[in-house]
Amino acid sequence: MIDTDVVIIGAGAAGLMCAATAGYRGKSVTVLDMGKKPGRKILISGGGRCNFTNENATPENYLCQNPHFIKSALSRYSAQDFIDLVERHGVDFHHKTLGQLFCDNSAQDIVDVLMTECDWAGVKIALRNEVLSVQKNDTGFLVTTNEQQYQCQSLVVASGGLTMPKLGATPIGYKIAEQFDINVLPTLAALVPFTLHPHDKERFEGLSGISIPTEVTSEDNTQFKENILFTHRGLSGPAILQISSFWRAGQSISINLLPDTPIEKLIDHWREHHPKKSLKNLLSTVLPKSFIEAMVSQQEITDKVINQLSNAEIAQLSEYLHHWKINPNGTEGYRTAEVTLGGVDTNELSSKTFESKKIAHLYFIGEVIDVTGWLGGYNFQACWSQGVACGQTV
């Protein structure tokens, strides 16, 4: 049996950040992970470049049943604090749209930063250690893995959610919470592509790979202005991934295919300059030609000469292009989702330390808890902030 001050379950973003922070405070820390290498989800994020934070991260960018919960951690360790850390380690990075920051080289750079910090802080990383059981005892917790037993004063559960089971995602964190009578909210796949009903899938066959700048609105009036992408299964792209966190089974979404230009204004211009051209050809100058051809062939869009369009037809076209209704069949699920919505109820945790209000010295951080960020580096920032807040306390 190995004695240590702190055991952290999960060598992901939150767990490693917490480990380094606690280690620098002189705590003996062991991180347990069932994988062959640390930071597996970091490595595949952002297309292998890791969108490691967002300069605009605020509490408004997170979904949580308690919207105030994340405020404390974010205010104490901001995006700029993590950027400073990355710069100290000499990692080259670049800015993309909407405040997103990516590594120039590889996501491995971020894992290297975290592992270097853990090394400097004296943290032990025990890989290929699957947690089999957790017991509370007089001196803290006894954690049994397939390899070893660990006795610790403080236990941090940073085991992640259910997303990407191929990377080893398990419900261990939720099971530990339930074992100690800590409420776990229902979970859903989030930041995930939509699948379509067979009739819609058939309609959009042949459009796979086509991307359109749009504004997508959910039934609760949440809006995201980014691209959608047609796939062979349904719809993806940043706007779809974002809205998926706000969508529930049976609901529809509304897509504005021309978010910056009212179609009426375009038609006025076309009538003046191209009165003899067909609507199909002119629409193909502002939207992908194959999409317009598909909609015309399905008689969703009329194919008349511009100066022959009636006011009723223009109104119908406007409704279609600016409020295109899609009723998804479902999502691709945890297999391709980027995050898990729901999880350990934050009302059960301290927002300052992430300690359980019921069980002393038991902490939950990262994706396992009910804090879900938007797409664009927000979830990593939540992990850095939570890891530091927890690591300063354990």
XYZ file of N, CA and C in Angstrom, residues 7-20 29-44 107-108 110-116 118 123-131 155-161 167-170 172 365-368 380 383-384 387:
207
model
N -4.760 11.763 -3.649
C -4.916 10.928 -4.846
C -5.877 11.648 -5.788
N -5.488 11.755 -7.046
C -6.345 12.362 -8.071
C -6.671 11.278 -9.088
N -7.949 11.037 -9.307
C -8.370 10.050 -10.301
C -8.586 10.763 -11.629
N -7.679 10.519 -12.577
C -7.807 11.119 -13.908
C -6.649 12.027 -14.259
N -5.862 11.622 -15.278
C -4.732 12.439 -15.729
C -5.129 13.240 -16.961
N -6.242 13.969 -16.828
C -6.696 14.860 -17.892
C -6.372 16.299 -17.543
N -7.034 17.230 -18.217
C -6.734 18.657 -18.036
C -6.911 19.107 -16.588
N -8.068 18.822 -15.997
C -8.352 19.278 -14.627
C -7.461 18.555 -13.617
N -7.323 17.238 -13.788
C -6.550 16.448 -12.833
C -5.084 16.843 -12.786
N -4.456 17.023 -13.949
C -3.038 17.388 -13.990
C -2.807 18.800 -13.454
N -3.735 19.704 -13.762
C -3.603 21.087 -13.262
C -3.710 21.107 -11.741
N -4.636 20.334 -11.223
C -4.822 20.238 -9.778
C -3.579 19.626 -9.131
N -3.047 18.573 -9.750
C -1.887 17.865 -9.204
C -0.676 18.788 -9.071
N -0.378 19.530 -10.135
C 0.776 20.435 -10.100
C 0.587 21.510 -9.032
N 1.460 13.969 -4.036
C 0.301 13.782 -4.926
C 0.552 12.604 -5.859
N -0.451 11.722 -5.973
C -0.411 10.644 -6.959
C -1.628 10.764 -7.863
N -1.377 10.763 -9.171
C -2.466 10.814 -10.157
C -2.633 9.414 -10.744
N -3.852 8.902 -10.696
C -4.152 7.577 -11.231
C -4.910 7.707 -12.548
N -4.501 6.935 -13.532
C -5.229 6.942 -14.807
C -5.129 5.562 -15.430
N -6.233 5.100 -16.001
C -6.241 3.755 -16.577
C -5.603 3.714 -17.972
N -5.308 4.865 -18.545
C -4.763 4.919 -19.897
C -3.266 4.659 -19.949
N -2.771 4.523 -21.189
C -1.337 4.293 -21.401
C -0.550 5.595 -21.329
N -1.242 6.712 -21.592
C -0.551 7.998 -21.531
C -1.482 9.065 -20.976
N -0.924 10.127 -20.409
C -1.752 11.188 -19.828
C -2.322 12.123 -20.893
N -3.386 12.822 -20.543
C -3.921 13.881 -21.406
C -4.415 13.404 -22.752
N -5.036 12.212 -22.793
C -5.435 11.653 -24.099
C -6.450 12.534 -24.822
N -7.376 13.126 -24.061
C -8.388 13.963 -24.715
C -7.779 15.292 -25.192
N -6.790 15.770 -24.451
C -6.085 16.989 -24.871
C -5.424 16.743 -26.233
N -4.824 15.574 -26.380
C -4.032 15.268 -27.583
C -4.856 15.276 -28.865
N -6.145 14.881 -28.770
C -6.946 14.837 -29.998
C -7.795 16.097 -30.184
N -0.945 19.534 -29.999
C -1.563 19.478 -28.674
C -0.619 18.857 -27.648
N 0.375 18.095 -28.142
C 1.366 17.503 -27.234
C 2.073 18.589 -26.420
N 0.774 21.138 -24.971
C 0.016 21.435 -23.746
C 0.193 20.306 -22.731
N 0.176 19.059 -23.201
C 0.427 17.926 -22.293
C 1.823 18.045 -21.699
N 2.792 18.444 -22.525
C 4.171 18.600 -22.043
C 4.265 19.675 -20.963
N 3.546 20.780 -21.146
C 3.520 21.841 -20.122
C 3.015 21.270 -18.794
N 1.895 20.554 -18.857
C 1.287 20.020 -17.635
C 2.188 18.968 -16.988
N 2.793 18.089 -17.800
C 3.658 17.039 -17.254
C 4.946 17.629 -16.666
N 5.455 18.673 -17.313
C 6.649 19.348 -16.775
C 6.324 19.983 -15.431
N 3.982 19.091 -13.364
C 3.800 17.999 -12.392
C 5.154 17.446 -11.938
N 4.999 15.480 -8.483
C 3.786 14.652 -8.605
C 4.142 13.289 -9.204
N 3.531 12.235 -8.670
C 3.701 10.894 -9.250
C 2.493 10.586 -10.138
N 2.750 10.111 -11.352
C 1.681 9.735 -12.285
C 1.692 8.214 -12.421
N 0.616 7.568 -12.035
C 0.527 6.104 -12.131
C -0.457 5.745 -13.238
N 0.072 5.394 -14.419
C -0.762 5.046 -15.560
C -1.148 3.567 -15.515
N -2.098 3.200 -16.370
C -2.629 1.824 -16.409
C -3.110 1.368 -15.037
N -3.606 2.300 -14.264
C -4.179 2.004 -12.952
C -5.676 2.253 -13.007
N -6.439 1.209 -13.129
C -7.900 1.334 -13.161
C -8.443 1.274 -11.736
N -9.200 2.301 -11.356
C -9.766 2.336 -10.002
C -10.890 1.315 -9.898
N -9.122 13.049 -1.639
C -9.363 12.357 -2.903
C -10.031 13.328 -3.876
N -9.433 13.476 -5.055
C -9.988 14.346 -6.089
C -10.451 13.479 -7.256
N -11.729 13.595 -7.610
C -12.271 12.840 -8.737
C -12.276 13.767 -9.959
N -11.379 13.487 -10.900
C -11.250 14.285 -12.136
C -11.287 13.311 -13.313
N -12.241 12.387 -13.238
C -12.255 11.231 -14.137
C -12.939 11.493 -15.474
N -13.439 12.725 -15.687
C -14.072 13.055 -16.967
C -15.500 12.552 -17.061
N -16.088 12.753 -18.251
C -17.472 12.352 -18.474
C -17.547 11.049 -19.256
N -11.449 6.396 -25.874
C -10.303 6.919 -25.122
C -10.357 6.467 -23.665
N -11.300 5.584 -23.345
C -11.346 5.028 -21.990
C -12.334 5.702 -21.047
N -13.266 6.477 -21.582
C -14.256 7.134 -20.711
C -15.086 6.079 -19.975
N -15.254 6.291 -18.680
C -16.083 5.384 -17.874
C -16.928 6.220 -16.914
N -16.978 6.006 -13.742
C -16.425 5.825 -12.399
C -16.680 7.040 -11.490
N -13.841 17.657 -9.873
C -13.504 18.741 -10.810
C -13.542 18.225 -12.246
N -13.675 19.165 -13.177
C -13.608 18.824 -14.601
C -14.942 18.387 -15.172
N -14.869 17.591 -16.212
C -16.065 17.230 -16.982
C -17.049 16.382 -16.177
N -16.589 15.767 -15.105
C -17.473 14.918 -14.291
C -18.563 15.726 -13.592
N -11.702 23.665 -21.641
C -10.353 23.573 -21.104
C -10.119 24.662 -20.051
N -11.429 23.651 -16.838
C -10.564 22.653 -16.191
C -9.352 23.303 -15.522
N -8.718 24.249 -16.215
C -7.550 24.926 -15.607
C -7.985 25.656 -14.330
N -8.985 23.173 -11.595
C -7.819 22.450 -11.104
C -7.009 23.280 -10.133
